[in-house]
Tab-separated table of N, CA and C in Angstrom:
chain	number	residue	atom	x	y	z
U	27	MET	N	3.384	-44.974	10.695
U	27	MET	CA	4.595	-44.628	9.973
U	27	MET	C	4.312	-44.448	8.478
U	28	THR	N	3.399	-45.231	7.941
U	28	THR	CA	3.114	-45.106	6.508
U	28	THR	C	2.381	-43.804	6.185
U	29	ILE	N	1.721	-43.216	7.195
U	29	ILE	CA	1.044	-41.943	6.957
U	29	ILE	C	2.052	-40.846	6.643
U	30	LEU	N	3.259	-40.979	7.141
U	30	LEU	CA	4.289	-39.975	6.857
U	30	LEU	C	4.647	-39.937	5.380
U	31	TYR	N	4.533	-41.059	4.705
U	31	TYR	CA	4.822	-41.090	3.267
U	31	TYR	C	3.791	-40.284	2.471
U	32	ILE	N	2.633	-40.089	3.065
U	32	ILE	CA	1.599	-39.276	2.424
U	32	ILE	C	1.659	-37.831	2.924
U	33	MET	N	1.804	-37.660	4.234
U	33	MET	CA	1.714	-36.332	4.827
U	33	MET	C	2.897	-35.428	4.486
U	34	ILE	N	4.091	-35.961	4.406
U	34	ILE	CA	5.261	-35.127	4.097
U	34	ILE	C	5.182	-34.559	2.683
U	35	PRO	N	4.893	-35.350	1.653
U	35	PRO	CA	4.743	-34.740	0.323
U	35	PRO	C	3.579	-33.746	0.246
U	36	VAL	N	2.482	-34.041	0.928
U	36	VAL	CA	1.354	-33.111	0.935
U	36	VAL	C	1.762	-31.801	1.596
U	37	ALA	N	2.490	-31.877	2.700
U	37	ALA	CA	2.948	-30.672	3.387
U	37	ALA	C	3.911	-29.877	2.514
U	38	ILE	N	4.781	-30.550	1.803
U	38	ILE	CA	5.727	-29.860	0.915
U	38	ILE	C	4.985	-29.187	-0.233
U	39	ILE	N	4.001	-29.865	-0.788
U	39	ILE	CA	3.220	-29.277	-1.884
U	39	ILE	C	2.441	-28.059	-1.394
U	40	LEU	N	1.811	-28.164	-0.233
U	40	LEU	CA	1.070	-27.023	0.308
U	40	LEU	C	1.989	-25.849	0.625
U	41	ALA	N	3.134	-26.129	1.217
U	41	ALA	CA	4.087	-25.060	1.526
U	41	ALA	C	4.574	-24.394	0.248
U	42	SER	N	4.844	-25.184	-0.775
U	42	SER	CA	5.276	-24.620	-2.058
U	42	SER	C	4.186	-23.750	-2.665
U	43	PHE	N	2.951	-24.184	-2.561
U	43	PHE	CA	1.829	-23.405	-3.079
U	43	PHE	C	1.721	-22.058	-2.375
U	44	PHE	N	1.832	-22.048	-1.044
U	44	PHE	CA	1.722	-20.797	-0.297
U	44	PHE	C	2.904	-19.871	-0.562
U	45	VAL	N	4.086	-20.423	-0.734
U	45	VAL	CA	5.244	-19.593	-1.092
U	45	VAL	C	5.032	-18.986	-2.468
U	46	TYR	N	4.523	-19.760	-3.404
U	46	TYR	CA	4.243	-19.248	-4.747
U	46	TYR	C	3.215	-18.119	-4.701
U	47	ILE	N	2.143	-18.303	-3.951
U	47	ILE	CA	1.111	-17.268	-3.831
U	47	ILE	C	1.690	-16.012	-3.183
U	48	PHE	N	2.523	-16.166	-2.172
U	48	PHE	CA	3.144	-15.013	-1.527
U	48	PHE	C	4.046	-14.266	-2.497
U	49	LEU	N	4.871	-14.991	-3.237
U	49	LEU	CA	5.764	-14.343	-4.196
U	49	LEU	C	4.974	-13.669	-5.314
U	50	TRP	N	3.875	-14.270	-5.733
U	50	TRP	CA	3.016	-13.641	-6.737
U	50	TRP	C	2.450	-12.322	-6.211
U	51	ALA	N	2.012	-12.321	-4.952
U	51	ALA	CA	1.441	-11.110	-4.368
U	51	ALA	C	2.488	-10.010	-4.250
U	52	VAL	N	3.704	-10.365	-3.888
U	52	VAL	CA	4.772	-9.368	-3.800
U	52	VAL	C	5.108	-8.838	-5.185
U	53	LYS	N	5.173	-9.707	-6.161
U	53	LYS	CA	5.500	-9.294	-7.530
U	53	LYS	C	4.438	-8.361	-8.102
U	54	ASN	N	3.176	-8.594	-7.784
U	54	ASN	CA	2.080	-7.774	-8.284
U	54	ASN	C	1.759	-6.597	-7.367
U	55	GLU	N	2.665	-6.268	-6.475
U	55	GLU	CA	2.590	-5.084	-5.608
U	55	GLU	C	1.343	-5.061	-4.729
U	56	GLN	N	0.956	-6.197	-4.203
U	56	GLN	CA	-0.211	-6.258	-3.332
U	56	GLN	C	0.081	-5.692	-1.942
U	57	PHE	N	1.365	-5.647	-1.550
U	57	PHE	CA	1.734	-5.207	-0.210
U	57	PHE	C	2.389	-3.835	-0.202
U	58	ASP	N	2.290	-3.069	-1.290
U	58	ASP	CA	2.996	-1.796	-1.362
U	58	ASP	C	2.372	-0.717	-0.484
U	59	ASP	N	1.070	-0.602	-0.463
U	59	ASP	CA	0.416	0.460	0.289
U	59	ASP	C	-0.485	-0.154	1.349
U	60	LEU	N	0.028	-0.232	2.562
U	60	LEU	CA	-0.742	-0.846	3.638
U	60	LEU	C	-1.503	0.182	4.468
U	61	GLU	N	-1.167	1.470	4.343
U	61	GLU	CA	-1.783	2.495	5.172
U	61	GLU	C	-3.074	3.052	4.583
U	62	THR	N	-3.135	3.257	3.291
U	62	THR	CA	-4.290	3.922	2.688
U	62	THR	C	-5.608	3.182	2.926
U	63	PRO	N	-5.690	1.867	2.761
U	63	PRO	CA	-6.979	1.211	3.012
U	63	PRO	C	-7.471	1.390	4.451
U	64	ALA	N	-6.547	1.483	5.402
U	64	ALA	CA	-6.959	1.680	6.792
U	64	ALA	C	-7.505	3.083	7.012
U	65	HIS	N	-6.991	4.062	6.280
U	65	HIS	CA	-7.456	5.438	6.444
U	65	HIS	C	-8.718	5.723	5.638
U	66	LYS	N	-8.951	4.996	4.576
U	66	LYS	CA	-10.124	5.250	3.737
U	66	LYS	C	-11.428	5.009	4.481
U	67	ILE	N	-11.413	4.125	5.447
U	67	ILE	CA	-12.644	3.835	6.176
U	67	ILE	C	-13.054	5.013	7.049
U	68	LEU	N	-12.100	5.890	7.379
U	68	LEU	CA	-12.395	7.033	8.227
U	68	LEU	C	-12.926	8.228	7.448
U	69	ILE	N	-12.789	8.218	6.135
U	69	ILE	CA	-13.204	9.345	5.312
U	69	ILE	C	-14.667	9.158	4.906
U	70	ASP	N	-15.449	10.198	5.133
U	70	ASP	CA	-16.870	10.155	4.788
U	70	ASP	C	-17.045	10.703	3.377
U	71	ASP	N	-17.278	9.842	2.415
U	71	ASP	CA	-17.410	10.248	1.022
U	71	ASP	C	-18.860	10.444	0.589
U	72	TRP	N	-19.799	10.229	1.453
U	72	TRP	CA	-21.198	10.330	1.073
U	72	TRP	C	-21.582	11.794	0.905
U	73	LYS	N	-22.359	12.050	-0.099
U	73	LYS	CA	-22.894	13.399	-0.288
U	73	LYS	C	-24.202	13.490	0.488
U	74	ARG	N	-24.255	14.443	1.371
U	74	ARG	CA	-25.444	14.586	2.204
U	74	ARG	C	-26.484	15.434	1.490
U	75	LYS	N	-27.715	14.985	1.536
U	75	LYS	CA	-28.819	15.748	0.949
U	75	LYS	C	-29.284	16.795	1.952
U	76	SER	N	-29.461	18.026	1.477
U	76	SER	CA	-29.899	19.075	2.396
U	76	SER	C	-31.330	19.474	2.162
């Protein structure tokens, strides 16, 4: 039972940290373009030597 006095505040602090990081990522537009990085891997940008 005494472990709950430690685990509940730790869980609240961790949850608050992850919410803060998520809100920071949304504010800095990290989730705006989800399609382009997936398509960039398909494009061959290398210049071929002939």
